[in-house]
Amino acid sequence: MEPTLKKIDHLGIAVNSIEEAIPYYENTLGLKCEKIEEVASQKVRTAFFDLGGVHIELLEPMSPDSPVAKFLETKGPGVHHVAFAASDLPAMLAKAKDTGVRLIDEVPREGANNKKIAFLHPKNTGGVLTEFCSCGCH
Ligand code: CO
């Protein structure tokens, strides 16, 4: 079966400090921080907010060599990536590769929430860092 994207799973937003960013999401937007979790593989702390099944994922670097630290240095805080839930993650990656898109992750790795994730290279995606994740829907 042809792999498909099911929904936008989350938007990743780079912040210098999760604690400083949370009041905007909670007090102004009225969202609730569900949890804060460290993702060692990406050297980031994450905070999650649910909005109708689509999440906002705040990303704070835990070390200067985190990819998010480099993003903050060059671009400042803001939207970092868009994550799509795929029906079949390995097949979706293979399909992207077949269409000529460079993969940052050839093999899915461990992301937050015990999900498998993989990134496509923004050079091939119109400048939008794109993440595919397993949707857990099969
Ligand atoms: Co993400």
Coordinates of C-alpha atoms and ligand atoms in Angstrom, one line a residue:
M1 CA 0.0 0.0 0.0
E2 CA 1.3 3.5 -0.9
P3 CA 2.5 5.3 2.3
T4 CA 0.5 8.5 3.1
L5 CA 0.7 11.4 5.5
K6 CA -2.2 11.4 8.0
K7 CA -2.0 14.8 9.6
I8 CA 0.3 17.5 10.8
D9 CA 1.6 15.9 14.0
H10 CA 3.3 18.9 15.5
L11 CA 5.0 22.2 14.9
G12 CA 8.5 22.4 16.4
I13 CA 9.4 25.9 17.7
A14 CA 12.9 26.8 18.8
V15 CA 13.1 28.8 22.0
N16 CA 16.0 29.9 24.2
S17 CA 14.2 29.0 27.4
I18 CA 11.1 26.7 27.7
E19 CA 10.3 28.4 31.1
E20 CA 10.3 31.8 29.5
A21 CA 8.2 30.7 26.5
I22 CA 5.5 28.8 28.4
P23 CA 3.5 31.8 29.8
Y24 CA 2.7 33.0 26.2
Y25 CA 1.3 29.6 25.3
E26 CA -0.6 29.1 28.6
N27 CA -1.7 32.6 29.5
T28 CA -2.2 34.2 26.1
L29 CA -3.2 31.3 23.9
G30 CA -4.8 29.3 26.7
L31 CA -3.0 26.0 26.0
K32 CA -1.8 23.7 28.6
C33 CA 1.7 22.3 28.9
E34 CA 1.2 18.6 28.9
K35 CA 4.8 17.6 29.7
I36 CA 8.4 18.6 29.5
E37 CA 10.7 15.9 28.2
E38 CA 14.4 15.7 27.4
V39 CA 15.4 14.1 24.0
A40 CA 19.0 13.1 24.4
S41 CA 19.5 12.2 20.8
Q42 CA 18.8 15.8 19.8
K43 CA 20.2 17.4 22.9
V44 CA 17.0 19.3 23.5
R45 CA 14.4 19.8 26.2
T46 CA 10.9 19.7 24.7
A47 CA 7.5 21.0 26.0
F48 CA 4.3 19.8 24.5
F49 CA 0.9 21.6 24.1
D50 CA -2.1 19.8 22.5
L51 CA -4.5 21.7 20.2
G52 CA -7.1 19.4 18.7
G53 CA -4.6 16.5 18.3
V54 CA -2.0 18.7 16.7
H55 CA 0.9 19.6 19.1
I56 CA 3.1 22.5 19.5
E57 CA 6.6 21.3 20.5
L58 CA 8.9 23.8 22.1
L59 CA 12.6 23.0 21.7
E60 CA 15.2 24.3 24.0
P61 CA 18.9 23.3 23.4
M62 CA 20.6 21.5 26.2
S63 CA 24.1 22.0 24.9
P64 CA 25.8 24.4 22.5
D65 CA 26.3 21.7 19.9
S66 CA 22.6 20.9 19.7
P67 CA 21.2 21.4 16.2
V68 CA 18.6 23.7 17.9
A69 CA 21.4 25.8 19.4
K70 CA 22.8 26.3 15.9
F71 CA 19.4 27.2 14.6
L72 CA 18.9 29.8 17.4
E73 CA 22.3 31.3 16.6
T74 CA 21.7 31.9 13.0
K75 CA 17.9 32.5 12.8
G76 CA 16.8 33.3 16.3
P77 CA 13.7 31.9 18.0
G78 CA 10.8 30.8 15.8
V79 CA 9.3 28.0 13.8
H80 CA 12.0 25.2 13.5
H81 CA 10.2 22.3 11.8
V82 CA 6.9 20.9 10.6
A83 CA 6.2 17.3 11.5
F84 CA 3.9 15.0 9.5
A85 CA 2.5 11.7 10.8
A86 CA 3.1 9.0 8.2
S87 CA 1.1 5.8 7.8
D88 CA 4.4 3.9 7.2
L89 CA 7.5 5.9 8.2
P90 CA 10.2 3.8 6.4
A91 CA 8.1 3.6 3.3
M92 CA 7.4 7.3 3.3
L93 CA 11.2 8.0 3.7
A94 CA 11.9 5.7 0.8
K95 CA 9.3 7.5 -1.3
A96 CA 10.8 10.9 -0.5
K97 CA 14.3 9.6 -1.4
D98 CA 12.9 8.2 -4.7
T99 CA 11.6 11.7 -5.6
G100 CA 15.1 13.1 -5.2
V101 CA 14.8 14.6 -1.6
R102 CA 17.9 14.3 0.5
L103 CA 17.3 12.6 3.9
I104 CA 19.0 13.8 7.1
D105 CA 18.0 10.5 8.7
E106 CA 18.2 7.5 6.4
V107 CA 17.0 5.4 9.3
P108 CA 14.3 6.6 11.7
R109 CA 15.5 7.4 15.2
E110 CA 14.0 7.8 18.6
G111 CA 12.1 11.1 19.1
A112 CA 10.0 12.5 22.0
N113 CA 6.9 10.5 23.1
N114 CA 8.6 7.3 22.1
K115 CA 7.9 8.0 18.5
K116 CA 10.2 7.2 15.6
I117 CA 11.2 10.3 13.7
A118 CA 13.2 11.2 10.6
F119 CA 14.1 14.5 9.0
L120 CA 14.3 15.6 5.4
H121 CA 16.9 18.1 4.3
P122 CA 15.5 21.7 4.1
K123 CA 17.6 22.3 0.9
N124 CA 15.1 20.0 -0.9
T125 CA 11.9 21.1 0.9
G126 CA 11.7 24.8 0.1
G127 CA 13.5 25.8 3.3
V128 CA 11.1 24.1 5.6
L129 CA 12.8 21.5 7.9
T130 CA 10.4 18.6 7.6
E131 CA 10.0 15.7 10.0
F132 CA 8.1 12.5 9.4
C133 CA 7.0 10.5 12.4
S134 CA 5.2 7.3 13.0
C135 CA 1.6 8.0 13.6
G136 CA 0.9 4.8 15.6
C137 CA -2.3 4.4 13.6
H138 CA -1.6 0.9 12.2
Ligands
CO1 CO 9.6 17.3 16.1

